[in-house]
PDB file of C-alpha atoms in Angstrom:
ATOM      1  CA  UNK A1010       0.000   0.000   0.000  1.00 81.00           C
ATOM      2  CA  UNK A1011       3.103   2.690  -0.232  1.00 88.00           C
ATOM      3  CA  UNK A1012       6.494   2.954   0.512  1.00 94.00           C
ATOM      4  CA  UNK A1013       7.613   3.428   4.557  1.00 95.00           C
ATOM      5  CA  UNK A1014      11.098   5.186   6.147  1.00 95.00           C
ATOM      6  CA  UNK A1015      12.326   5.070   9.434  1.00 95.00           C
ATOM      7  CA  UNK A1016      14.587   7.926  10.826  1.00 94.00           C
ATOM      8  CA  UNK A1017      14.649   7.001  14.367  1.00 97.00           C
ATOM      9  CA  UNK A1018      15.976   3.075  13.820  1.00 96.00           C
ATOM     10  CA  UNK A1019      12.192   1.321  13.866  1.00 96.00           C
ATOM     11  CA  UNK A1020      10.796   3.570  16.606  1.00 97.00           C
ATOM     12  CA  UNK A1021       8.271   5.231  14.601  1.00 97.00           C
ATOM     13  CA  UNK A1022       7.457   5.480  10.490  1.00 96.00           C
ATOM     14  CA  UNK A1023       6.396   7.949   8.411  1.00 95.00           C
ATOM     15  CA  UNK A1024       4.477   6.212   5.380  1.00 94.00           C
ATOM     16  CA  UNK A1025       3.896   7.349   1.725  1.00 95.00           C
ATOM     17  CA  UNK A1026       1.446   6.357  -0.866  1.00 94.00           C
ATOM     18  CA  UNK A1027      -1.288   8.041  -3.127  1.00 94.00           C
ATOM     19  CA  UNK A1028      -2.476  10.439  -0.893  1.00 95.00           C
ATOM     20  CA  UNK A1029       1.096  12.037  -0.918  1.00 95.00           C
ATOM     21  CA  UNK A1030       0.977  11.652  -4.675  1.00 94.00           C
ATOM     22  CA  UNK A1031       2.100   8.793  -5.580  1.00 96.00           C
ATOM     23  CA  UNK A1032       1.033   5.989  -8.135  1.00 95.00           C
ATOM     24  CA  UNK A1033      -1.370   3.591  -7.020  1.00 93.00           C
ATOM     25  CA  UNK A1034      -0.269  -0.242  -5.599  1.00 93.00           C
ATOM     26  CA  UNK A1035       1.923  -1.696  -3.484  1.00 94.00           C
ATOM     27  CA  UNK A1036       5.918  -1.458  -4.399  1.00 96.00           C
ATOM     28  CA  UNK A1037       7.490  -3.301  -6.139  1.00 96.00           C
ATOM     29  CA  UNK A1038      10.699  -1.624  -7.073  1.00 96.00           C
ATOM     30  CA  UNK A1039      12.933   1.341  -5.646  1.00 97.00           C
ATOM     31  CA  UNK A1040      15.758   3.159  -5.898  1.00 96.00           C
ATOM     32  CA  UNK A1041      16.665   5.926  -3.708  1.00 96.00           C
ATOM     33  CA  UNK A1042      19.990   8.405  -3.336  1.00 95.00           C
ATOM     34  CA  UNK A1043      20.196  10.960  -0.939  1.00 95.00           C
ATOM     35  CA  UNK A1044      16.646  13.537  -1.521  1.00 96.00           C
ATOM     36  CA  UNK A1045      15.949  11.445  -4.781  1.00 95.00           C
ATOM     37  CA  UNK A1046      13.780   8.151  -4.491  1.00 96.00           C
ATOM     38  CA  UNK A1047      12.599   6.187  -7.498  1.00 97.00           C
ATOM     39  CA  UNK A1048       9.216   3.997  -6.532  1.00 97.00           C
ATOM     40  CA  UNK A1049       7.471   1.211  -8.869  1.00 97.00           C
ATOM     41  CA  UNK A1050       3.985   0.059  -8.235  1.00 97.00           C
ATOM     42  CA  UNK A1051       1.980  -2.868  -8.988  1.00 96.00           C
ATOM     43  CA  UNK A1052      -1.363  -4.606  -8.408  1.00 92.00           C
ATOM     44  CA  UNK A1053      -3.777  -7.651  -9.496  1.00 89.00           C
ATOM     45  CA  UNK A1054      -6.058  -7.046 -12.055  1.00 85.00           C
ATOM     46  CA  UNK A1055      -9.320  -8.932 -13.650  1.00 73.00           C
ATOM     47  CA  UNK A1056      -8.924  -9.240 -17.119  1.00 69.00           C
ATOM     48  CA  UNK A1057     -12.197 -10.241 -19.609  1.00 66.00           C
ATOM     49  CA  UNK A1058      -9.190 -12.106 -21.656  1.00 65.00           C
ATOM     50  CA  UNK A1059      -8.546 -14.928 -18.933  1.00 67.00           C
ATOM     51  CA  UNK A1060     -11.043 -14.246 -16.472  1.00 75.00           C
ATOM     52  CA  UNK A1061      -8.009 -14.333 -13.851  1.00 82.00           C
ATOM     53  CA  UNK A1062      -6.463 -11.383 -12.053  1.00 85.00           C
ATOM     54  CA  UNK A1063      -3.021 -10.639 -13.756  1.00 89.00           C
ATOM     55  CA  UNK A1064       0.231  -8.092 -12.016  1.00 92.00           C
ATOM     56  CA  UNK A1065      -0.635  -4.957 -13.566  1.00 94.00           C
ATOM     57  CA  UNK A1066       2.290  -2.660 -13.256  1.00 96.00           C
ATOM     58  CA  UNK A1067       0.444   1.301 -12.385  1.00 95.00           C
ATOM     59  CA  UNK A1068       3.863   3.619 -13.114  1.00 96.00           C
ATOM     60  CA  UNK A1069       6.862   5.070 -11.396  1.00 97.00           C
ATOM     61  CA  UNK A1070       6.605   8.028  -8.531  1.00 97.00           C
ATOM     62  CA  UNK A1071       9.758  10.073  -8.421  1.00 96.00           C
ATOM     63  CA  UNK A1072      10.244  12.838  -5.575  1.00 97.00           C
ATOM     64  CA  UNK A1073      13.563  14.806  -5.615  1.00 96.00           C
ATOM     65  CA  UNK A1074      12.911  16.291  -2.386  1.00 97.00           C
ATOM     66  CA  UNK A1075      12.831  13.201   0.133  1.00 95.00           C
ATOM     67  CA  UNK A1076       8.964  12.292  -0.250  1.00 95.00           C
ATOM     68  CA  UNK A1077       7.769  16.202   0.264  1.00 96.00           C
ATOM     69  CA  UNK A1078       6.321  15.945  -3.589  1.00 97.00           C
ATOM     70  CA  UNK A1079       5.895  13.390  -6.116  1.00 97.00           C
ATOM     71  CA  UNK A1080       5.593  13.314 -10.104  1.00 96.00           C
ATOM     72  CA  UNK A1081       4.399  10.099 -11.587  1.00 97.00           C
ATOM     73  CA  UNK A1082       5.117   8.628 -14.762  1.00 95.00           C
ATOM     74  CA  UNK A1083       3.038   6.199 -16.790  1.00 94.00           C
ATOM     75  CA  UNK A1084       4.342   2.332 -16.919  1.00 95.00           C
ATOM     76  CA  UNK A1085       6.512   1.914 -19.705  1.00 94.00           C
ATOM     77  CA  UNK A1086       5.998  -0.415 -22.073  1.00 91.00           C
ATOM     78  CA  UNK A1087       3.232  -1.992 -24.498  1.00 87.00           C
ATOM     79  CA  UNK A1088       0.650  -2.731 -22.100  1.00 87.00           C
ATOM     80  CA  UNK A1089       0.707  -2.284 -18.262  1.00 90.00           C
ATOM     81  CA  UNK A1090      -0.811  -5.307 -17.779  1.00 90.00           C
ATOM     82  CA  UNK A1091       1.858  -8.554 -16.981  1.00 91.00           C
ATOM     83  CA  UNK A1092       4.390  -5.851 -16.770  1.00 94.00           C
ATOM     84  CA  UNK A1093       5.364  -4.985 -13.302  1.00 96.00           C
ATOM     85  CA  UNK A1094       9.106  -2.918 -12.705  1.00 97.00           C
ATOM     86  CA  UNK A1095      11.009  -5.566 -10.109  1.00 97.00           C
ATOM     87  CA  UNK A1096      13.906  -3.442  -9.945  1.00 98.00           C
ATOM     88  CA  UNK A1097      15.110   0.563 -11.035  1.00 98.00           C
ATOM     89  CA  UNK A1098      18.849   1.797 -11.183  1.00 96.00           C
ATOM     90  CA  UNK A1099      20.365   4.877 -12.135  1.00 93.00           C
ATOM     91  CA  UNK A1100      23.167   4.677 -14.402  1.00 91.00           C
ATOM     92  CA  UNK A1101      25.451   7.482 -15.852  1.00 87.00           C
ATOM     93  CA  UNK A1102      22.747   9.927 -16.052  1.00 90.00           C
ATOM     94  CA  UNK A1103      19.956   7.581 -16.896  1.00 93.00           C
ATOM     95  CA  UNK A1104      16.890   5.956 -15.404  1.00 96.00           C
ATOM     96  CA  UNK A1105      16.892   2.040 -15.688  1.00 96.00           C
ATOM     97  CA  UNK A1106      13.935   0.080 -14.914  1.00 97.00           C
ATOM     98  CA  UNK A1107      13.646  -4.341 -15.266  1.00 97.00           C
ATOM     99  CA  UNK A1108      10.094  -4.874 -15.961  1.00 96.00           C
ATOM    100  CA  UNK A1109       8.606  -8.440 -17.312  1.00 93.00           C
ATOM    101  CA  UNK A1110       6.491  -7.429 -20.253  1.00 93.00           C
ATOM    102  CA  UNK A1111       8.381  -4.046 -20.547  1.00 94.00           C
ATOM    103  CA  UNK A1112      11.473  -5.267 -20.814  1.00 94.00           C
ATOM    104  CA  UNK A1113      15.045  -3.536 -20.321  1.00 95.00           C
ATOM    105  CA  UNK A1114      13.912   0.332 -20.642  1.00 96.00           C
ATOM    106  CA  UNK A1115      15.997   3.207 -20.354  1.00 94.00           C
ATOM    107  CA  UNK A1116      15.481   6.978 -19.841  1.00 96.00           C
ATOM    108  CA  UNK A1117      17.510   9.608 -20.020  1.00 96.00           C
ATOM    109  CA  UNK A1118      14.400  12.204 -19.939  1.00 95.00           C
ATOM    110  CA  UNK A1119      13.746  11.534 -15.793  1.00 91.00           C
ATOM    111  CA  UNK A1120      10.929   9.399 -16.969  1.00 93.00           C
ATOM    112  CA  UNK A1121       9.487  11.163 -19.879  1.00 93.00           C
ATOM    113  CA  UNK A1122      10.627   8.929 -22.366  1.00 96.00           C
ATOM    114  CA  UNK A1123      11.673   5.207 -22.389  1.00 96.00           C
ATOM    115  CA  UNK A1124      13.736   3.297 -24.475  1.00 94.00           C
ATOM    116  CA  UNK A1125      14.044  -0.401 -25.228  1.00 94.00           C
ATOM    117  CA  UNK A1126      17.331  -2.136 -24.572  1.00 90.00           C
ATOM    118  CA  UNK A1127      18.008  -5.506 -25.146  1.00 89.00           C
ATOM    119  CA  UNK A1128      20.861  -7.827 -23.813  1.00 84.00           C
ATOM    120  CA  UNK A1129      21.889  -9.743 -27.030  1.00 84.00           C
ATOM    121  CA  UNK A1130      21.716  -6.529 -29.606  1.00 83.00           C
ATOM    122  CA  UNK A1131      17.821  -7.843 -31.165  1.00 90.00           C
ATOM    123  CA  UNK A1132      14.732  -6.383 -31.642  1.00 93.00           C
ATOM    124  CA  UNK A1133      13.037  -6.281 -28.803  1.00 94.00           C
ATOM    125  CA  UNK A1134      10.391  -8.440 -28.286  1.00 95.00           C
ATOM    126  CA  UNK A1135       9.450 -10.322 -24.929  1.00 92.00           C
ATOM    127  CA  UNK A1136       6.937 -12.974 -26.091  1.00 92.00           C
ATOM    128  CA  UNK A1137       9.670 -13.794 -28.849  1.00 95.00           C
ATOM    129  CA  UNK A1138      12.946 -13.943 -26.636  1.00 94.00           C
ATOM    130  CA  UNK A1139      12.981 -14.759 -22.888  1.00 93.00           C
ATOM    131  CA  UNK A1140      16.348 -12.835 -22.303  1.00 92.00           C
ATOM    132  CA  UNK A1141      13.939  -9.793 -22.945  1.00 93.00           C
ATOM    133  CA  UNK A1142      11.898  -9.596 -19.564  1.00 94.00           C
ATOM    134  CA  UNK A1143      13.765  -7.800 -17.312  1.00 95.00           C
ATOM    135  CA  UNK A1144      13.792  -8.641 -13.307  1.00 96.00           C
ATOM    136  CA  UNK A1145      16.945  -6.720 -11.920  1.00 97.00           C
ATOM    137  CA  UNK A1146      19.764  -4.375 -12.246  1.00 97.00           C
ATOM    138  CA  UNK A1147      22.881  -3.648 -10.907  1.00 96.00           C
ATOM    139  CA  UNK A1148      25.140  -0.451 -11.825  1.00 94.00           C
ATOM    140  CA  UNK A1149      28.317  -1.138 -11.322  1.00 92.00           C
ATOM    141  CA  UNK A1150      31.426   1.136 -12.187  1.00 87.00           C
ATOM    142  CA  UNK A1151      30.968   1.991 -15.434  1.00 88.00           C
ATOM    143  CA  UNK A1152      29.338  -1.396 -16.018  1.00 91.00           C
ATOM    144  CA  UNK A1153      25.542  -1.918 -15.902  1.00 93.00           C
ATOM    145  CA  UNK A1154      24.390  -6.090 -15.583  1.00 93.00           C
ATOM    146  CA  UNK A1155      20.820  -7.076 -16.429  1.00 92.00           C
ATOM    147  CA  UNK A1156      19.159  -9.653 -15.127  1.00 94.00           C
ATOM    148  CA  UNK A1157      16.320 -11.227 -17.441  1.00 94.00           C
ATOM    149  CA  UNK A1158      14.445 -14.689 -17.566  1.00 94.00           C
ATOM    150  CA  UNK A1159      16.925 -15.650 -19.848  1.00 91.00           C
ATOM    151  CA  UNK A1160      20.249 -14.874 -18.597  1.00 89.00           C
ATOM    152  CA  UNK A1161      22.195 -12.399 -17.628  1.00 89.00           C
ATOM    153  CA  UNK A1162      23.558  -9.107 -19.358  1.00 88.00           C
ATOM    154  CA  UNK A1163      26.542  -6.757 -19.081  1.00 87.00           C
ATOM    155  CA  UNK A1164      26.148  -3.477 -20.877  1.00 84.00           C
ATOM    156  CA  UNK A1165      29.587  -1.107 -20.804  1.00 81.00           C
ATOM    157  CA  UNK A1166      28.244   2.159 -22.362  1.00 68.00           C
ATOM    158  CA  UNK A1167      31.767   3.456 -22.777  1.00 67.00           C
ATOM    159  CA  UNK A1168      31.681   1.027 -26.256  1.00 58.00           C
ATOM    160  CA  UNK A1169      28.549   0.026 -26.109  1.00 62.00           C
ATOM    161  CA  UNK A1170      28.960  -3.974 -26.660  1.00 62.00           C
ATOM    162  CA  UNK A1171      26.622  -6.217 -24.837  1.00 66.00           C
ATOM    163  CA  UNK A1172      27.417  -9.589 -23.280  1.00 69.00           C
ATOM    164  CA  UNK A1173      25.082 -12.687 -22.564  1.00 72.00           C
ATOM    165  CA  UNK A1174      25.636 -15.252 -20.074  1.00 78.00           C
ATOM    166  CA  UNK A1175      23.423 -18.034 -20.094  1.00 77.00           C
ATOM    167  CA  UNK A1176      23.615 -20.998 -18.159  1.00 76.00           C
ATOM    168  CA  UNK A1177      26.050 -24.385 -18.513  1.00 75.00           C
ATOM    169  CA  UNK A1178      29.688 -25.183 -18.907  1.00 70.00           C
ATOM    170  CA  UNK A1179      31.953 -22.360 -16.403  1.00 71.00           C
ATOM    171  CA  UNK A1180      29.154 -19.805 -16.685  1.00 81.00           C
ATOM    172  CA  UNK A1181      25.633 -19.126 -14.266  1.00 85.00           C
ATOM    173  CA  UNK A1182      23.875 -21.203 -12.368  1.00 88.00           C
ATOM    174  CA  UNK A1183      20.246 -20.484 -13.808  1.00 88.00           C
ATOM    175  CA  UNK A1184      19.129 -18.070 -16.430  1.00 90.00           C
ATOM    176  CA  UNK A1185      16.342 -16.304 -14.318  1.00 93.00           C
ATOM    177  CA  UNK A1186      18.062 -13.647 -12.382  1.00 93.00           C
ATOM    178  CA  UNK A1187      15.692 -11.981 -10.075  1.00 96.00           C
ATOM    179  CA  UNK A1188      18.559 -10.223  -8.199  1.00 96.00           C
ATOM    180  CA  UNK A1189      22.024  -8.535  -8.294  1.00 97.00           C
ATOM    181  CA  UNK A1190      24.856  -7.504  -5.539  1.00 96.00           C
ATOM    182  CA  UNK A1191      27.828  -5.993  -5.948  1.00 96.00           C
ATOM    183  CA  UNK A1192      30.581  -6.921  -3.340  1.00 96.00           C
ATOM    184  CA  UNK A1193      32.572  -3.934  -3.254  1.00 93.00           C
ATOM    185  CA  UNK A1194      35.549  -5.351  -1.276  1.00 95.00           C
ATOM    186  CA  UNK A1195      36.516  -8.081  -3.621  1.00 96.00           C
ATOM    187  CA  UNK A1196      34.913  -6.468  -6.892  1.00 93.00           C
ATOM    188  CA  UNK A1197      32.600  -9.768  -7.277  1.00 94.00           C
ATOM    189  CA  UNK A1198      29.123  -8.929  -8.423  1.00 93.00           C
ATOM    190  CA  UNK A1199      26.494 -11.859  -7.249  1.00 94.00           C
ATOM    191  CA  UNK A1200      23.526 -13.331  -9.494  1.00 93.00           C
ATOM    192  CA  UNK A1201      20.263 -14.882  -7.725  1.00 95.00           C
ATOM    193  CA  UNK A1202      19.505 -17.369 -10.336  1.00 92.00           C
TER     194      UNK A1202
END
């Protein structure tokens, strides 16, 4: 039902949500550095299609200020519904969400504008390729991974190549990554497959 922060360690919370002016749902990705947060939302909805409720992803809310004010954007992508944003990153100047019908979308408007990007150089197209629905992120020097449903990603923008990693032989585990870490200490970035 919103997005929650704790100043005091767990004493007390001060909670957020669509009477502060933010999308509707209940979160389901976010991204936050210093004043700036980046929220995703997400709910069930009936469709006359399957007669089932589906994820419906409802948009971004972005505050610059620490949660005074929100803007909201519209979810990006084809259709809202079976698209929710798991996971948002900023990378060199750019918004990044991971959404599963949306796919790998960038935007380097602060939300106005979104951009397919795909991990093996194709046309994007989600029902077609499974490396296409995006789950998580991770920015990481100048390196940003992607984790899809069918593998993981490595975008270097400095020369823009892309590189897969699917799984057998010496490389992943699994080829759904629903998260990313990077282990600053040793320089190892971690895959939940």
């Amino acid at each position: 039902h919103g997005l929650s922060r704790t100043t005091d360690n767990g004493d007390t919370y001060e909670s957020f949500g669509t009477k502060h002016g933010m999308t509707r749902g209940s979160v389901s990705g976010l991204w936050v550095s210093g004043d700036t947060i980046l929220v995703a939302t997400a709910w069930d909805t009936l469709t006359e299609v399957s007669d089932s409720y589906l994820p419906m992803g409802t948009g971004l809310s972005i505050s610059e200020n620490g949660g005074a004010t929100w803007k909201t954007v519209s979810q990006p992508g084809p259709t809202p519904v079976q698209n929710v944003t798991y996971d948002i990153e900023f990378h060199n100047n750019d918004i990044w969400i991971a959404s599963w019908g949306g796919g790998i979308r960038k935007s380097s408007d602060n939300g106005q504008t979104w951009s397919p990007v795909t991990p093996d150089g194709r046309r994007y197209d989600v029902l077609g390729y499974e490396n296409h629905r995006g789950f998580s992120l991770l920015s990481e020097n100048d390196n940003l991974w992607l984790g899809t449903a069918g593998g993981l990603g490595k975008f270097t923008p400095a020369d823009t190549i892309l590189y897969s990693f699917r799984e057998g032989g010496n490389s992943i585990s699994g080829n759904w990554i629903i998260g990313l870490y990077h282990q600053e200490t040793t320089g190892w970035v971690w895959a939940i497959t």
